[in-house]
Coordinates of C-alpha atoms in Angstrom, one line a residue:
M1 CA 0.0 -0.4 0.0
P2 CA 1.6 3.4 -1.0
E3 CA 2.3 5.8 2.0
L4 CA 1.4 9.1 2.2
V5 CA 3.1 11.3 -0.4
F6 CA 5.3 13.9 1.3
A7 CA 6.2 17.6 -0.3
Q8 CA 9.6 18.6 -1.2
S9 CA 9.5 20.4 2.6
G10 CA 8.7 17.0 4.3
R11 CA 5.2 17.6 4.6
P12 CA 2.5 15.5 3.4
R13 CA 0.1 16.0 0.4
I14 CA -2.9 14.2 1.8
V15 CA -6.5 13.0 0.2
V16 CA -9.6 13.4 2.3
A17 CA -12.9 11.6 0.6
V18 CA -15.9 13.4 1.8
P19 CA -19.7 13.2 0.3
T20 CA -20.2 16.7 -0.9
Q21 CA -18.4 19.7 -1.1
P22 CA -19.6 23.9 -0.7
D23 CA -21.3 25.5 -3.5
Y24 CA -19.3 29.0 -2.7
A25 CA -15.9 29.1 -1.7
D26 CA -16.8 32.0 0.7
P27 CA -17.8 32.1 4.4
V28 CA -20.4 34.6 3.8
M29 CA -22.5 32.5 1.7
L30 CA -23.5 29.5 3.8
N31 CA -22.7 27.6 7.0
N32 CA -23.4 24.0 5.9
T33 CA -21.6 20.9 6.6
P34 CA -19.0 21.2 3.7
A35 CA -18.2 24.8 4.0
L36 CA -17.4 24.4 7.6
R37 CA -15.4 21.3 6.9
M38 CA -13.1 22.4 4.2
L39 CA -13.3 26.2 4.1
S40 CA -12.7 26.9 8.0
N41 CA -9.2 25.8 7.0
A42 CA -8.9 28.6 4.1
F43 CA -10.2 31.8 6.0
D44 CA -9.6 33.2 9.6
G45 CA -11.2 36.0 11.1
L46 CA -10.6 38.9 13.9
L47 CA -10.7 36.2 16.5
R48 CA -10.9 32.2 16.4
I49 CA -12.8 29.6 18.3
D50 CA -10.9 27.1 19.9
F51 CA -12.5 24.0 19.8
S52 CA -10.1 21.9 21.6
H53 CA -10.9 24.0 24.7
N54 CA -14.6 24.5 24.9
M55 CA -14.9 26.8 22.0
A56 CA -12.9 29.2 23.8
V57 CA -12.6 32.5 21.9
K58 CA -8.9 33.3 21.3
P59 CA -7.0 36.1 19.0
A60 CA -6.6 35.3 15.6
I61 CA -6.0 38.1 12.9
A62 CA -6.7 40.8 15.9
E63 CA -4.4 40.1 18.5
S64 CA -6.4 41.8 21.4
W65 CA -9.6 43.0 21.8
R66 CA -11.5 45.5 24.7
R67 CA -15.2 46.1 25.1
I68 CA -15.4 50.1 24.8
D69 CA -19.5 49.9 26.2
S70 CA -22.5 47.4 25.7
A71 CA -22.3 48.0 21.9
S72 CA -19.0 48.8 20.8
V73 CA -15.8 46.8 21.1
E74 CA -12.2 47.9 20.0
F75 CA -9.9 45.1 18.0
T76 CA -6.3 45.8 17.8
L77 CA -4.8 44.0 14.7
R78 CA -1.7 41.7 14.8
P79 CA 1.0 43.3 12.8
G80 CA 2.1 41.8 9.6
V81 CA -0.6 39.3 9.0
K82 CA -0.5 38.1 5.4
F83 CA -3.1 36.9 2.7
H84 CA -2.6 34.2 0.3
D85 CA -1.3 36.7 -2.2
G86 CA 1.4 37.9 0.2
S87 CA -0.2 41.2 0.7
T88 CA -0.7 42.3 4.3
V89 CA -3.9 42.6 6.0
T90 CA -5.0 46.2 6.8
T91 CA -7.9 48.0 8.7
G92 CA -9.5 48.6 5.4
D93 CA -9.7 44.9 4.9
I94 CA -11.4 44.6 8.3
V95 CA -13.7 47.4 7.2
F96 CA -14.5 45.8 3.8
S97 CA -15.0 42.3 5.2
L98 CA -17.6 43.0 8.0
G99 CA -19.0 45.5 6.1
K100 CA -22.9 46.0 4.0
E101 CA -21.3 45.0 0.6
R102 CA -20.2 41.7 2.0
R103 CA -23.5 40.8 3.9
L104 CA -25.8 41.6 1.1
G105 CA -23.8 39.2 -1.2
P106 CA -24.1 38.4 -5.1
T107 CA -27.5 39.2 -5.3
R108 CA -27.5 42.2 -3.0
T109 CA -30.5 41.1 -1.2
G110 CA -28.9 39.8 1.9
N111 CA -29.5 36.6 1.8
T112 CA -26.4 35.3 3.0
I113 CA -25.2 33.8 6.0
A114 CA -23.1 36.9 6.8
S115 CA -26.6 38.8 7.3
Q116 CA -28.0 36.6 9.8
Y117 CA -25.2 36.0 11.7
Q118 CA -23.8 40.1 12.1
Q119 CA -27.5 41.6 11.7
N120 CA -26.6 43.6 14.8
I121 CA -23.4 45.4 13.3
A122 CA -24.2 49.0 13.0
S123 CA -21.0 50.1 11.8
V124 CA -17.3 49.3 11.5
Q125 CA -14.8 52.1 11.3
A126 CA -10.7 52.1 11.3
T127 CA -10.1 54.2 14.7
G128 CA -6.2 54.2 13.9
P129 CA -3.4 52.4 11.6
S130 CA -4.3 49.0 13.7
T131 CA -6.9 49.5 15.4
V132 CA -11.0 48.9 14.2
L133 CA -14.1 49.8 16.0
V134 CA -16.9 47.9 15.9
T135 CA -20.6 49.0 17.1
T136 CA -23.6 47.3 17.3
T137 CA -27.2 48.6 16.7
I138 CA -28.2 47.4 20.5
P139 CA -26.6 46.0 23.4
D140 CA -24.9 42.7 22.2
P141 CA -22.8 40.5 25.0
A142 CA -22.0 38.1 22.4
I143 CA -20.6 40.3 19.6
D144 CA -16.9 39.1 20.3
K145 CA -18.0 35.1 19.9
K146 CA -20.1 36.0 16.9
L147 CA -16.8 37.9 15.2
A148 CA -15.2 34.3 16.2
A149 CA -17.5 32.4 14.6
W150 CA -18.3 31.3 10.7
S151 CA -19.1 34.2 8.4
A152 CA -17.0 37.0 9.8
Q153 CA -13.6 35.9 8.2
I154 CA -11.6 38.4 6.5
V155 CA -10.9 38.6 2.9
S156 CA -8.6 40.9 0.5
E157 CA -10.7 44.0 -0.3
A158 CA -8.0 44.7 -3.2
A159 CA -8.4 40.9 -4.6
F160 CA -12.3 41.0 -4.4
R161 CA -12.1 44.1 -6.3
N162 CA -9.8 42.7 -9.0
A163 CA -12.0 40.0 -9.4
G164 CA -14.4 41.8 -11.1
S165 CA -17.6 39.9 -9.8
W166 CA -18.6 37.3 -7.3
E167 CA -18.4 34.8 -10.0
N168 CA -14.7 35.1 -10.5
W169 CA -14.2 35.8 -6.7
F170 CA -15.9 32.4 -5.9
K171 CA -13.3 30.9 -8.1
A172 CA -10.0 31.9 -6.5
P173 CA -10.7 34.1 -3.2
I174 CA -8.1 35.5 -1.1
G175 CA -8.2 35.1 2.7
A176 CA -5.8 34.8 5.6
G177 CA -6.4 31.1 6.8
A178 CA -3.3 28.3 6.9
Y179 CA -4.4 27.2 3.5
R180 CA -5.3 28.7 0.3
V181 CA -8.2 27.8 -2.0
M182 CA -6.6 26.3 -5.5
S183 CA -9.7 24.6 -7.2
N184 CA -13.3 24.0 -6.4
R185 CA -14.6 22.2 -9.0
K186 CA -18.0 20.9 -8.9
D187 CA -19.1 17.1 -8.0
V188 CA -15.0 16.5 -8.1
S189 CA -12.7 18.1 -5.6
L190 CA -11.5 21.0 -3.5
I191 CA -7.9 21.6 -3.5
L192 CA -6.0 23.8 -0.9
K193 CA -2.6 24.5 -0.8
S194 CA -0.5 25.7 2.5
H195 CA -0.3 29.2 3.1
D196 CA 3.5 29.2 4.2
E197 CA 3.4 32.7 5.6
Y198 CA 0.2 32.1 7.7
W199 CA 0.4 33.8 11.2
G200 CA -0.6 31.0 13.4
G201 CA 2.7 29.2 12.1
L202 CA 3.6 26.8 9.5
P203 CA 0.7 24.3 8.1
P204 CA 1.2 20.7 8.7
F205 CA 0.4 19.9 5.4
A206 CA 1.7 21.0 1.8
S207 CA -1.7 20.3 0.2
I208 CA -5.1 18.9 1.0
E209 CA -7.5 17.6 -1.7
F210 CA -11.0 16.8 -0.6
R211 CA -12.3 14.7 -3.4
I212 CA -15.8 14.1 -3.6
V213 CA -17.2 10.4 -3.5
P214 CA -20.9 10.4 -2.4
E215 CA -21.4 6.9 -1.6
V216 CA -20.0 6.0 1.8
A217 CA -18.9 2.2 0.5
S218 CA -16.9 3.9 -2.3
R219 CA -15.1 6.0 0.4
V220 CA -14.6 2.7 2.4
N221 CA -13.6 0.9 -0.1
G222 CA -11.1 3.9 -1.6
L223 CA -9.2 4.1 1.9
L224 CA -9.0 0.4 2.0
A225 CA -7.4 0.5 -1.4
G226 CA -4.9 3.4 -0.3
D227 CA -6.8 5.9 -2.5
Y228 CA -7.9 8.2 0.5
D229 CA -5.8 9.2 3.6
L230 CA -9.0 10.1 5.3
I231 CA -12.6 9.9 5.0
S232 CA -15.6 11.2 6.5
D233 CA -19.3 10.3 7.1
L234 CA -18.4 6.7 8.4
L235 CA -21.4 4.8 9.7
P236 CA -21.3 2.5 12.5
D237 CA -22.1 -0.4 10.6
Q238 CA -18.7 -0.1 8.8
F239 CA -16.3 0.4 11.8
E240 CA -15.5 -3.2 12.0
S241 CA -14.6 -3.4 8.3
V242 CA -12.1 -0.3 8.7
E243 CA -10.9 -0.8 12.2
T244 CA -7.5 -2.6 11.3
S245 CA -3.5 -2.3 12.3
R246 CA -3.6 0.2 9.5
F247 CA -6.4 2.0 9.9
D248 CA -8.4 4.3 13.0
V249 CA -12.0 5.0 13.3
V250 CA -11.9 8.7 15.3
G251 CA -15.0 10.8 15.9
G252 CA -18.2 10.7 17.9
A253 CA -20.8 12.9 19.1
I254 CA -20.6 16.4 17.8
S255 CA -22.1 20.2 19.1
N256 CA -25.0 19.4 16.4
L257 CA -28.5 19.0 17.4
R258 CA -30.3 16.9 15.4
V259 CA -33.8 17.7 14.8
L260 CA -37.4 17.5 13.5
A261 CA -38.5 20.9 12.8
I262 CA -42.3 21.4 12.6
D263 CA -44.8 23.3 10.6
T264 CA -46.8 24.4 14.3
T265 CA -49.4 26.2 11.7
A266 CA -50.5 22.8 10.0
P267 CA -53.7 20.9 10.9
W268 CA -53.2 19.0 13.9
L269 CA -49.4 19.9 14.0
S270 CA -51.4 22.9 15.2
D271 CA -52.1 21.2 18.7
R272 CA -49.2 21.2 20.9
R273 CA -50.6 17.9 22.5
I274 CA -50.3 16.2 18.9
R275 CA -46.4 17.9 18.8
Q276 CA -45.8 16.5 22.5
A277 CA -47.3 13.0 21.5
L278 CA -45.0 12.9 18.4
S279 CA -42.1 13.3 21.1
L280 CA -42.9 10.9 23.6
A281 CA -43.5 8.6 21.2
I282 CA -39.5 8.6 20.3
D283 CA -37.5 5.5 21.7
R284 CA -34.4 7.8 21.3
E285 CA -32.1 5.3 23.1
L286 CA -33.1 2.5 20.8
I287 CA -32.2 4.4 17.7
M288 CA -28.9 5.2 19.1
A289 CA -28.2 1.5 19.8
Q290 CA -29.5 0.4 16.8
L291 CA -27.8 2.9 14.5
W292 CA -25.5 4.6 16.3
R293 CA -24.1 1.8 18.4
G294 CA -24.4 4.1 21.4
R295 CA -21.7 6.5 20.2
I296 CA -23.9 9.6 20.4
D297 CA -26.3 11.0 23.2
V298 CA -29.2 13.1 23.8
P299 CA -28.6 16.7 25.2
H300 CA -30.4 18.2 28.2
G301 CA -32.8 20.3 26.0
A302 CA -31.5 22.6 23.2
Q303 CA -28.2 23.9 25.0
Y304 CA -24.8 22.6 25.4
P305 CA -22.1 23.1 28.1
I306 CA -19.9 25.6 25.6
F307 CA -22.8 28.3 26.8
G308 CA -21.1 28.6 30.0
D309 CA -22.8 29.7 33.1
V310 CA -26.4 29.7 31.5
Y311 CA -26.0 25.8 30.7
D312 CA -28.4 23.9 33.2
P313 CA -27.2 20.2 33.5
T314 CA -30.2 19.4 35.5
F315 CA -33.0 20.1 33.0
P316 CA -34.4 16.9 31.6
A317 CA -33.7 15.3 28.3
P318 CA -36.7 14.3 26.3
A319 CA -38.6 11.9 27.8
Y320 CA -40.1 8.4 26.0
D321 CA -43.4 7.6 27.3
P322 CA -45.7 5.6 25.0
D323 CA -48.9 5.9 27.0
R324 CA -48.6 9.6 27.6
S325 CA -48.3 9.5 24.1
R326 CA -51.5 7.8 23.5
A327 CA -53.2 9.8 26.1
L328 CA -52.4 12.9 24.6
L329 CA -53.5 11.8 21.2
R330 CA -56.9 10.9 22.8
E331 CA -57.4 14.2 24.5
A332 CA -56.7 16.2 21.1
G333 CA -58.9 14.0 19.4
Y334 CA -56.8 13.0 16.7
N335 CA -58.7 10.5 14.0
G336 CA -55.8 9.2 12.0
D337 CA -55.3 11.7 9.4
P338 CA -51.9 11.2 7.6
I339 CA -49.1 14.1 8.8
A340 CA -46.5 14.6 5.9
Y341 CA -42.7 14.2 6.5
R342 CA -40.6 15.7 4.1
L343 CA -37.6 13.6 3.8
L344 CA -34.5 14.2 2.0
N345 CA -32.1 11.2 1.3
N346 CA -29.4 11.1 3.9
W347 CA -28.4 14.8 3.8
Y348 CA -27.7 13.8 7.6
P349 CA -26.2 10.4 8.3
N350 CA -28.6 7.7 9.0
Q351 CA -31.6 10.0 7.9
V352 CA -33.9 7.9 6.1
L353 CA -33.4 4.6 8.4
T354 CA -33.8 7.3 11.3
A355 CA -37.0 8.4 9.4
Q356 CA -38.4 4.9 8.7
I357 CA -37.8 4.1 12.5
L358 CA -39.4 7.0 13.5
V359 CA -42.5 6.4 11.4
Q360 CA -42.8 2.7 13.1
M361 CA -42.5 4.2 16.4
W362 CA -45.6 6.8 15.6
K363 CA -47.7 4.0 14.0
A364 CA -47.4 2.2 17.5
V365 CA -48.8 5.0 19.2
G366 CA -51.6 5.4 16.5
V367 CA -50.1 8.3 14.5
N368 CA -50.2 8.0 10.9
V369 CA -47.3 9.8 9.6
V370 CA -46.3 9.6 5.5
L371 CA -42.9 10.1 4.3
H372 CA -42.6 12.4 1.2
Q373 CA -39.1 12.0 -0.7
M374 CA -37.8 15.6 -1.4
E375 CA -34.6 16.1 -3.7
N376 CA -33.6 19.2 -2.0
F377 CA -34.3 21.9 0.8
S378 CA -35.9 24.1 -1.9
Q379 CA -38.6 21.6 -2.4
V380 CA -38.7 20.8 1.6
Y381 CA -39.3 24.6 2.2
T382 CA -42.2 24.9 -0.5
K383 CA -45.2 26.4 0.7
P384 CA -47.6 25.6 2.2
L385 CA -45.4 23.4 4.4
S386 CA -47.9 21.6 6.5
A387 CA -45.5 19.2 7.5
I388 CA -42.2 17.8 9.5
W389 CA -39.0 17.7 8.1
D390 CA -35.3 17.0 9.6
E391 CA -33.0 19.9 10.5
S392 CA -30.0 20.3 12.4
F393 CA -29.1 23.2 15.2
L394 CA -25.6 24.2 15.1
P395 CA -24.0 26.2 17.9
S396 CA -21.8 28.4 15.6
W397 CA -20.4 30.5 18.7
P398 CA -20.3 29.8 22.6
D399 CA -23.4 31.5 23.4
L400 CA -27.2 30.4 24.0
T401 CA -28.1 33.0 20.9
S402 CA -26.2 31.0 18.4
M403 CA -28.7 27.9 18.1
V404 CA -32.5 28.2 18.3
W405 CA -32.5 32.2 18.4
R406 CA -30.8 32.1 15.4
Q407 CA -33.1 30.2 14.0
Y408 CA -36.3 31.5 15.3
G409 CA -35.2 34.7 16.1
P410 CA -35.6 37.9 13.8
G411 CA -33.5 37.1 11.0
G412 CA -33.6 33.5 11.4
G413 CA -34.3 30.8 8.8
Q414 CA -37.1 29.2 10.6
H415 CA -38.8 32.5 11.8
A416 CA -38.8 33.6 7.6
L417 CA -40.8 30.4 7.2
K418 CA -43.6 31.5 9.8
I419 CA -43.9 28.0 11.2
W420 CA -43.9 29.0 14.8
D421 CA -45.4 32.4 16.4
S422 CA -44.5 32.8 20.0
P423 CA -44.6 36.3 21.0
Q424 CA -43.2 35.1 24.6
Y425 CA -40.3 33.4 23.2
Q426 CA -39.3 36.4 20.8
S427 CA -39.6 38.3 23.9
I428 CA -37.5 36.5 26.3
G429 CA -34.7 35.8 23.4
A430 CA -34.7 39.4 22.9
A431 CA -33.8 39.9 26.4
Y432 CA -31.4 37.6 26.9
A433 CA -29.6 38.7 23.6
Q434 CA -29.2 42.1 25.1
S435 CA -28.4 41.5 29.0
S436 CA -25.1 41.3 30.2
D437 CA -26.3 40.4 33.8
G438 CA -25.2 36.7 34.8
Q439 CA -28.0 35.7 36.7
E440 CA -30.7 37.0 34.5
R441 CA -29.2 35.4 31.4
K442 CA -29.6 32.1 33.6
Q443 CA -32.9 32.5 34.5
L444 CA -33.9 33.8 30.9
A445 CA -32.2 30.7 29.6
R446 CA -33.9 27.9 31.6
A447 CA -37.4 29.8 30.5
T448 CA -36.6 29.2 26.7
L449 CA -35.7 25.7 27.6
K450 CA -39.0 25.6 29.1
I451 CA -40.9 27.0 26.5
F452 CA -39.2 24.3 23.7
A453 CA -40.1 21.4 26.2
E454 CA -44.0 22.8 26.7
E455 CA -44.6 24.1 23.1
V456 CA -42.3 21.7 20.8
P457 CA -42.0 24.0 18.4
F458 CA -39.5 21.3 17.3
I459 CA -38.5 17.4 18.4
I460 CA -35.0 17.2 19.8
L461 CA -34.1 13.8 18.4
H462 CA -30.1 13.5 19.3
N463 CA -26.9 14.9 19.1
N464 CA -25.1 14.3 15.7
G465 CA -22.4 12.0 15.1
A466 CA -19.5 12.5 12.9
F467 CA -17.3 9.5 12.5
Y468 CA -14.0 9.4 10.2
A469 CA -11.7 6.6 9.2
K470 CA -8.1 7.5 8.9
R471 CA -4.6 6.0 7.9
R472 CA -2.8 5.3 11.5
K473 CA 0.2 7.2 10.3
L474 CA -1.9 10.2 9.6
A475 CA -1.6 12.5 12.7
W476 CA -5.0 14.4 12.3
E477 CA -8.2 14.3 15.0
P478 CA -11.4 15.6 14.9
Y479 CA -13.1 17.9 17.2
A480 CA -16.4 17.4 18.9
A481 CA -18.0 20.0 16.1
L482 CA -18.6 19.8 12.4
V483 CA -14.9 21.5 11.5
M484 CA -12.1 19.7 10.2
D485 CA -9.1 21.3 11.4
F486 CA -5.7 20.5 9.3
G487 CA -3.9 24.0 10.7
P488 CA -1.2 24.2 13.3
F489 CA -4.1 24.8 16.0
N490 CA -5.3 21.3 16.3
P491 CA -3.2 19.5 18.5
A492 CA -3.0 16.1 16.6
N493 CA -1.5 18.5 13.9
S494 CA 1.5 19.3 15.4
A495 CA 2.9 15.5 15.4
R496 CA 4.4 14.3 12.2
Q497 CA 3.9 11.8 10.2

């Protein structure tokens, strides 16, 4: 079997097999799994999230920052940070990267992830040769965390202008991350090359080729044959075929909450007793045992320990109680009418098998859920919805505002669908987002968890699992997150192959 191919510098060139790739090579456009996995290696922000230390916020292009008041933060740039083309990052690049033009995107409609994540930014101003002031429209205690998260990465304004169009820019974007985007060929590969002048140190790999291999069996066979050094989205039923003296299986549960979204305006689904019954009928332990071999878990509500002091470990995980489920259905007068489940073909790992198991669990308590196969999310979101469907909630920064509020609060994707109207949640969420009082935030956070448990605007399934198989000689380890970090900050990457 061929060994890793090494570059002249002694660093290896590696091939990583993944099922999909990002449509756009730019952080402002999207925050789905392929974008986070691959492009996080190519772009850096003012700050960074340290996934190996509980998502702590650390300096990056900014060497320091200080809060001026409740609505403004000043950043001091690290001297001499280089873009991929060798030019130096300036305050002008920061102003441009976090400005309105980028947030509006190529259609100038604001239909970008940056518009959603950075909607509270009022202005970005250079206040000196190396200082930038970010001001928000409202008090925002989490603004530094948001600026460490995806969509706030810094790009070269000069390179963007020289590209002449968004379409040309997407072909060869210029950021300041550990690797440079060399090509992004649809359904073929995305290739990254080491940025040797990276401010964070020399990247461990000379290049990374993310090869697009949709079928998991093909990824496994390619790994065993020596075509790939690392594969993603390994399913538990393939662990045994991979775990040998030459290969390791790594990964586990990640901070990515798998849920069923619900159109609560639909017939039957508008009755919260029906929604509660659907949740109570789910034996999550059985799903985790059968499909995940017990390698994932169920969180204590829509929250994670990375949220710090507001995290409540005593809040109960979703219950399994089929008898109570049947009683609620009787109370609601449910008569067996079909409830639609709009299903994609394994956008999420084990998605179809999970849906089939759920349908049987619901049938056992008397709910008639019918699967409707969809080809893409555009079909899933076609109105009228009147259905349930699969989603995942990703905590994009280490604060409660990063997950459900990001989706169901103003500007969020689920909010735009108008599938759940709760003035109480909107009021509590807005108060939490602006509060800097620790005790108040804790009380408000628990109040939101109670609303979710009682109203069930979505059904929590479990934490997603992310499993990989790799050559044993490859010094790389995953985080409990979607990001695949091949840069020098991943502790495993510092080891030599």
